[in-house]
JSON list of C-alpha atoms in Angstrom, two decimals:
[
{"chain": "W", "resi": 1, "resn": "MET", "atom": "CA", "xyz": [-0.05, -0.02, 0.13]},
{"chain": "W", "resi": 2, "resn": "ALA", "atom": "CA", "xyz": [1.44, 3.42, -0.96]},
{"chain": "W", "resi": 3, "resn": "THR", "atom": "CA", "xyz": [2.10, 5.99, 1.63]},
{"chain": "W", "resi": 4, "resn": "ILE", "atom": "CA", "xyz": [-0.43, 8.41, 0.55]},
{"chain": "W", "resi": 5, "resn": "GLU", "atom": "CA", "xyz": [-3.14, 5.95, 0.87]},
{"chain": "W", "resi": 6, "resn": "ARG", "atom": "CA", "xyz": [-2.00, 4.70, 4.25]},
{"chain": "W", "resi": 7, "resn": "ASP", "atom": "CA", "xyz": [-1.67, 8.70, 5.37]},
{"chain": "W", "resi": 8, "resn": "LEU", "atom": "CA", "xyz": [-5.39, 9.00, 4.11]},
{"chain": "W", "resi": 9, "resn": "ARG", "atom": "CA", "xyz": [-6.87, 6.04, 5.95]},
{"chain": "W", "resi": 10, "resn": "ALA", "atom": "CA", "xyz": [-4.78, 7.03, 8.81]},
{"chain": "W", "resi": 11, "resn": "ALA", "atom": "CA", "xyz": [-6.20, 10.64, 8.31]},
{"chain": "W", "resi": 12, "resn": "LEU", "atom": "CA", "xyz": [-9.76, 9.23, 8.22]},
{"chain": "W", "resi": 13, "resn": "ALA", "atom": "CA", "xyz": [-8.89, 7.08, 11.50]},
{"chain": "W", "resi": 14, "resn": "GLY", "atom": "CA", "xyz": [-8.31, 10.14, 13.27]},
{"chain": "W", "resi": 15, "resn": "MET", "atom": "CA", "xyz": [-11.32, 12.20, 11.84]},
{"chain": "W", "resi": 16, "resn": "SER", "atom": "CA", "xyz": [-13.35, 9.45, 13.01]},
{"chain": "W", "resi": 17, "resn": "ALA", "atom": "CA", "xyz": [-11.74, 9.33, 16.68]},
{"chain": "W", "resi": 18, "resn": "ALA", "atom": "CA", "xyz": [-12.42, 13.26, 16.82]},
{"chain": "W", "resi": 19, "resn": "ALA", "atom": "CA", "xyz": [-15.72, 12.66, 15.73]},
{"chain": "W", "resi": 20, "resn": "VAL", "atom": "CA", "xyz": [-16.34, 10.05, 18.49]},
{"chain": "W", "resi": 21, "resn": "TRP", "atom": "CA", "xyz": [-14.96, 12.53, 20.85]},
{"chain": "W", "resi": 22, "resn": "ALA", "atom": "CA", "xyz": [-17.17, 15.26, 19.91]},
{"chain": "W", "resi": 23, "resn": "ALA", "atom": "CA", "xyz": [-20.42, 12.85, 20.10]},
{"chain": "W", "resi": 24, "resn": "SER", "atom": "CA", "xyz": [-18.91, 12.01, 23.67]},
{"chain": "W", "resi": 25, "resn": "GLU", "atom": "CA", "xyz": [-18.68, 15.72, 24.89]},
{"chain": "W", "resi": 26, "resn": "PRO", "atom": "CA", "xyz": [-22.56, 15.94, 25.87]},
{"chain": "W", "resi": 27, "resn": "ALA", "atom": "CA", "xyz": [-22.19, 12.85, 28.19]},
{"chain": "W", "resi": 28, "resn": "LEU", "atom": "CA", "xyz": [-18.57, 14.07, 29.64]},
{"chain": "W", "resi": 29, "resn": "ARG", "atom": "CA", "xyz": [-20.19, 17.46, 30.17]},
{"chain": "W", "resi": 30, "resn": "ARG", "atom": "CA", "xyz": [-22.70, 16.25, 32.47]},
{"chain": "W", "resi": 31, "resn": "LEU", "atom": "CA", "xyz": [-20.33, 13.23, 34.01]},
{"chain": "W", "resi": 32, "resn": "PHE", "atom": "CA", "xyz": [-17.66, 16.05, 34.95]},
{"chain": "W", "resi": 33, "resn": "GLY", "atom": "CA", "xyz": [-20.40, 18.63, 36.02]},
{"chain": "W", "resi": 34, "resn": "THR", "atom": "CA", "xyz": [-18.96, 21.33, 33.65]},
{"chain": "W", "resi": 35, "resn": "PRO", "atom": "CA", "xyz": [-20.10, 23.23, 30.56]},
{"chain": "W", "resi": 36, "resn": "TYR", "atom": "CA", "xyz": [-16.65, 23.01, 28.72]},
{"chain": "W", "resi": 37, "resn": "THR", "atom": "CA", "xyz": [-16.55, 21.90, 24.99]},
{"chain": "W", "resi": 38, "resn": "ASP", "atom": "CA", "xyz": [-13.42, 21.57, 22.79]},
{"chain": "W", "resi": 39, "resn": "VAL", "atom": "CA", "xyz": [-15.83, 21.86, 20.01]},
{"chain": "W", "resi": 40, "resn": "ARG", "atom": "CA", "xyz": [-16.83, 25.39, 21.46]},
{"chain": "W", "resi": 41, "resn": "LEU", "atom": "CA", "xyz": [-13.46, 26.06, 22.30]},
{"chain": "W", "resi": 42, "resn": "VAL", "atom": "CA", "xyz": [-12.56, 26.19, 18.84]},
{"chain": "W", "resi": 43, "resn": "GLY", "atom": "CA", "xyz": [-15.31, 27.24, 17.27]},
{"chain": "W", "resi": 44, "resn": "ALA", "atom": "CA", "xyz": [-16.31, 30.32, 19.67]},
{"chain": "W", "resi": 45, "resn": "THR", "atom": "CA", "xyz": [-12.85, 31.68, 19.02]},
{"chain": "W", "resi": 46, "resn": "LEU", "atom": "CA", "xyz": [-13.35, 31.74, 15.50]},
{"chain": "W", "resi": 47, "resn": "SER", "atom": "CA", "xyz": [-17.08, 32.45, 15.08]},
{"chain": "W", "resi": 48, "resn": "ARG", "atom": "CA", "xyz": [-20.09, 33.39, 17.33]},
{"chain": "W", "resi": 49, "resn": "ARG", "atom": "CA", "xyz": [-22.53, 32.85, 15.00]},
{"chain": "W", "resi": 50, "resn": "HIS", "atom": "CA", "xyz": [-21.27, 29.49, 13.56]},
{"chain": "W", "resi": 51, "resn": "TRP", "atom": "CA", "xyz": [-19.16, 28.14, 16.16]},
{"chain": "W", "resi": 52, "resn": "ARG", "atom": "CA", "xyz": [-20.60, 24.53, 16.19]},
{"chain": "W", "resi": 53, "resn": "LEU", "atom": "CA", "xyz": [-19.52, 24.07, 12.43]},
{"chain": "W", "resi": 54, "resn": "VAL", "atom": "CA", "xyz": [-16.19, 25.89, 12.78]},
{"chain": "W", "resi": 55, "resn": "GLY", "atom": "CA", "xyz": [-15.67, 24.41, 15.54]},
{"chain": "W", "resi": 56, "resn": "THR", "atom": "CA", "xyz": [-16.55, 20.33, 14.50]},
{"chain": "W", "resi": 57, "resn": "THR", "atom": "CA", "xyz": [-14.90, 21.07, 11.28]},
{"chain": "W", "resi": 58, "resn": "ILE", "atom": "CA", "xyz": [-11.45, 21.94, 13.05]},
{"chain": "W", "resi": 59, "resn": "HIS", "atom": "CA", "xyz": [-11.75, 19.31, 15.66]},
{"chain": "W", "resi": 60, "resn": "LEU", "atom": "CA", "xyz": [-11.93, 16.71, 12.73]},
{"chain": "W", "resi": 61, "resn": "LEU", "atom": "CA", "xyz": [-9.33, 18.13, 10.75]},
{"chain": "W", "resi": 62, "resn": "ASN", "atom": "CA", "xyz": [-6.92, 18.14, 14.06]},
{"chain": "W", "resi": 63, "resn": "GLY", "atom": "CA", "xyz": [-7.92, 14.24, 14.30]},
{"chain": "W", "resi": 64, "resn": "ALA", "atom": "CA", "xyz": [-6.75, 13.79, 10.84]},
{"chain": "W", "resi": 65, "resn": "ALA", "atom": "CA", "xyz": [-3.52, 15.57, 11.20]},
{"chain": "W", "resi": 66, "resn": "ALA", "atom": "CA", "xyz": [-3.24, 13.49, 14.63]},
{"chain": "W", "resi": 67, "resn": "GLY", "atom": "CA", "xyz": [-4.03, 10.32, 13.17]},
{"chain": "W", "resi": 68, "resn": "VAL", "atom": "CA", "xyz": [-1.46, 10.79, 10.29]},
{"chain": "W", "resi": 69, "resn": "ALA", "atom": "CA", "xyz": [1.07, 11.65, 12.81]},
{"chain": "W", "resi": 70, "resn": "PHE", "atom": "CA", "xyz": [0.42, 8.48, 14.84]},
{"chain": "W", "resi": 71, "resn": "ARG", "atom": "CA", "xyz": [0.63, 6.28, 11.98]},
{"chain": "W", "resi": 72, "resn": "ARG", "atom": "CA", "xyz": [4.02, 7.77, 11.03]},
{"chain": "W", "resi": 73, "resn": "LEU", "atom": "CA", "xyz": [5.36, 7.63, 14.18]},
{"chain": "W", "resi": 74, "resn": "GLY", "atom": "CA", "xyz": [4.74, 3.91, 13.85]},
{"chain": "W", "resi": 75, "resn": "LEU", "atom": "CA", "xyz": [2.41, 3.68, 16.52]},
{"chain": "W", "resi": 76, "resn": "ARG", "atom": "CA", "xyz": [-0.27, 1.02, 16.94]},
{"chain": "W", "resi": 77, "resn": "GLY", "atom": "CA", "xyz": [-3.02, -0.33, 19.28]},
{"chain": "W", "resi": 78, "resn": "TRP", "atom": "CA", "xyz": [-5.73, 1.57, 21.85]},
{"chain": "W", "resi": 79, "resn": "ARG", "atom": "CA", "xyz": [-2.61, 1.54, 24.43]},
{"chain": "W", "resi": 80, "resn": "ALA", "atom": "CA", "xyz": [-0.35, 3.55, 22.11]},
{"chain": "W", "resi": 81, "resn": "GLY", "atom": "CA", "xyz": [-3.47, 5.92, 21.24]},
{"chain": "W", "resi": 82, "resn": "ILE", "atom": "CA", "xyz": [-4.08, 6.71, 24.49]},
{"chain": "W", "resi": 83, "resn": "ILE", "atom": "CA", "xyz": [-0.49, 7.25, 25.69]},
{"chain": "W", "resi": 84, "resn": "ALA", "atom": "CA", "xyz": [-0.03, 9.45, 22.61]},
{"chain": "W", "resi": 85, "resn": "ALA", "atom": "CA", "xyz": [-3.40, 11.18, 23.20]},
{"chain": "W", "resi": 86, "resn": "GLN", "atom": "CA", "xyz": [-2.51, 12.16, 26.77]},
{"chain": "W", "resi": 87, "resn": "ILE", "atom": "CA", "xyz": [0.85, 13.61, 25.73]},
{"chain": "W", "resi": 88, "resn": "GLU", "atom": "CA", "xyz": [-0.87, 15.64, 23.49]},
{"chain": "W", "resi": 89, "resn": "GLY", "atom": "CA", "xyz": [-3.28, 16.67, 25.90]},
{"chain": "W", "resi": 90, "resn": "ALA", "atom": "CA", "xyz": [-0.99, 17.28, 28.97]},
{"chain": "W", "resi": 91, "resn": "ALA", "atom": "CA", "xyz": [1.62, 19.41, 26.13]},
{"chain": "W", "resi": 92, "resn": "LEU", "atom": "CA", "xyz": [-1.49, 21.45, 25.20]},
{"chain": "W", "resi": 93, "resn": "TRP", "atom": "CA", "xyz": [-3.11, 21.95, 28.88]},
{"chain": "W", "resi": 94, "resn": "PRO", "atom": "CA", "xyz": [-0.66, 25.26, 29.66]},
{"chain": "W", "resi": 95, "resn": "GLY", "atom": "CA", "xyz": [-2.73, 26.83, 26.62]},
{"chain": "W", "resi": 96, "resn": "MET", "atom": "CA", "xyz": [-5.83, 27.20, 28.86]},
{"chain": "W", "resi": 97, "resn": "ILE", "atom": "CA", "xyz": [-3.80, 30.27, 30.68]},
{"chain": "W", "resi": 98, "resn": "VAL", "atom": "CA", "xyz": [-4.67, 31.90, 27.13]},
{"chain": "W", "resi": 99, "resn": "VAL", "atom": "CA", "xyz": [-7.97, 30.56, 26.80]},
{"chain": "W", "resi": 100, "resn": "ASP", "atom": "CA", "xyz": [-8.92, 32.07, 30.39]},
{"chain": "W", "resi": 101, "resn": "ARG", "atom": "CA", "xyz": [-7.96, 35.22, 29.37]},
{"chain": "W", "resi": 102, "resn": "TYR", "atom": "CA", "xyz": [-9.45, 35.43, 26.13]},
{"chain": "W", "resi": 103, "resn": "HIS", "atom": "CA", "xyz": [-11.98, 33.23, 24.77]},
{"chain": "W", "resi": 104, "resn": "PRO", "atom": "CA", "xyz": [-15.38, 34.75, 25.00]},
{"chain": "W", "resi": 105, "resn": "ASP", "atom": "CA", "xyz": [-17.22, 32.08, 27.01]},
{"chain": "W", "resi": 106, "resn": "ARG", "atom": "CA", "xyz": [-14.31, 32.65, 29.79]},
{"chain": "W", "resi": 107, "resn": "ARG", "atom": "CA", "xyz": [-14.86, 36.48, 29.34]},
{"chain": "W", "resi": 108, "resn": "SER", "atom": "CA", "xyz": [-18.41, 36.59, 29.85]},
{"chain": "W", "resi": 109, "resn": "GLY", "atom": "CA", "xyz": [-18.38, 34.28, 32.60]},
{"chain": "W", "resi": 110, "resn": "ALA", "atom": "CA", "xyz": [-20.35, 31.07, 30.64]},
{"chain": "W", "resi": 111, "resn": "TRP", "atom": "CA", "xyz": [-17.30, 29.04, 31.66]},
{"chain": "W", "resi": 112, "resn": "PRO", "atom": "CA", "xyz": [-15.60, 29.07, 34.84]},
{"chain": "W", "resi": 113, "resn": "PRO", "atom": "CA", "xyz": [-11.28, 29.42, 34.76]},
{"chain": "W", "resi": 114, "resn": "LEU", "atom": "CA", "xyz": [-10.31, 26.39, 33.01]},
{"chain": "W", "resi": 115, "resn": "LEU", "atom": "CA", "xyz": [-6.45, 25.72, 33.67]},
{"chain": "W", "resi": 116, "resn": "ARG", "atom": "CA", "xyz": [-6.83, 25.06, 37.55]},
{"chain": "W", "resi": 117, "resn": "ASN", "atom": "CA", "xyz": [-10.38, 23.32, 37.21]},
{"chain": "W", "resi": 118, "resn": "PRO", "atom": "CA", "xyz": [-9.80, 19.27, 37.71]},
{"chain": "W", "resi": 119, "resn": "ARG", "atom": "CA", "xyz": [-13.53, 18.76, 36.87]},
{"chain": "W", "resi": 120, "resn": "VAL", "atom": "CA", "xyz": [-12.50, 20.20, 33.25]},
{"chain": "W", "resi": 121, "resn": "PHE", "atom": "CA", "xyz": [-8.90, 19.07, 33.40]},
{"chain": "W", "resi": 122, "resn": "GLY", "atom": "CA", "xyz": [-10.86, 15.19, 34.16]},
{"chain": "W", "resi": 123, "resn": "GLN", "atom": "CA", "xyz": [-12.93, 15.96, 31.20]},
{"chain": "W", "resi": 124, "resn": "GLU", "atom": "CA", "xyz": [-10.15, 16.56, 29.00]},
{"chain": "W", "resi": 125, "resn": "VAL", "atom": "CA", "xyz": [-8.34, 13.29, 30.28]},
{"chain": "W", "resi": 126, "resn": "ALA", "atom": "CA", "xyz": [-11.41, 11.18, 29.43]},
{"chain": "W", "resi": 127, "resn": "ALA", "atom": "CA", "xyz": [-12.11, 12.72, 26.01]},
{"chain": "W", "resi": 128, "resn": "HIS", "atom": "CA", "xyz": [-8.41, 12.34, 24.88]},
{"chain": "W", "resi": 129, "resn": "ALA", "atom": "CA", "xyz": [-8.47, 8.80, 26.23]},
{"chain": "W", "resi": 130, "resn": "ILE", "atom": "CA", "xyz": [-11.57, 8.00, 24.15]},
{"chain": "W", "resi": 131, "resn": "PHE", "atom": "CA", "xyz": [-9.97, 9.69, 21.43]},
{"chain": "W", "resi": 132, "resn": "GLY", "atom": "CA", "xyz": [-6.81, 7.96, 21.71]},
{"chain": "W", "resi": 133, "resn": "ALA", "atom": "CA", "xyz": [-8.61, 4.22, 22.07]},
{"chain": "W", "resi": 134, "resn": "VAL", "atom": "CA", "xyz": [-10.66, 4.84, 19.00]},
{"chain": "W", "resi": 135, "resn": "LEU", "atom": "CA", "xyz": [-7.55, 5.98, 16.78]},
{"chain": "W", "resi": 136, "resn": "GLY", "atom": "CA", "xyz": [-5.66, 3.16, 18.18]},
{"chain": "W", "resi": 137, "resn": "VAL", "atom": "CA", "xyz": [-8.09, 0.64, 17.36]},
{"chain": "W", "resi": 138, "resn": "ILE", "atom": "CA", "xyz": [-8.55, 1.92, 13.53]},
{"chain": "W", "resi": 139, "resn": "VAL", "atom": "CA", "xyz": [-4.67, 2.75, 12.65]},
{"chain": "W", "resi": 140, "resn": "ARG", "atom": "CA", "xyz": [-2.90, -0.19, 11.47]},
{"chain": "W", "resi": 141, "resn": "ASP", "atom": "CA", "xyz": [-1.27, -1.63, 8.28]}
]
């Protein structure tokens, strides 16, 4: 199988995993008792009116990029997927400093402070685990 075909399959796997993550957000929000959502994090930053469409599109594209990176690193399986997703989440978590300062939902008070919020952190750990497990199961050569 050609590299381009493998990358395309990995991108589709990443998009699928991101779609499962996005679909799980309402349940995760209830479970962790928080109004936070990654789709809104990205979407509302770029568009107040069409935040859901914009956020979902970018979330899926990020998933595609993660899928390709996962495959090119030679990673496979749900354990590797979860570990890779948790590393990515931990690396990006300090960016919540910027979100806390500038995101419209933080500025309006619709979201609580995020950086030091254990419920939001737990929700992100769970969402990344879901994403990583799905990605790891789907990506194979």
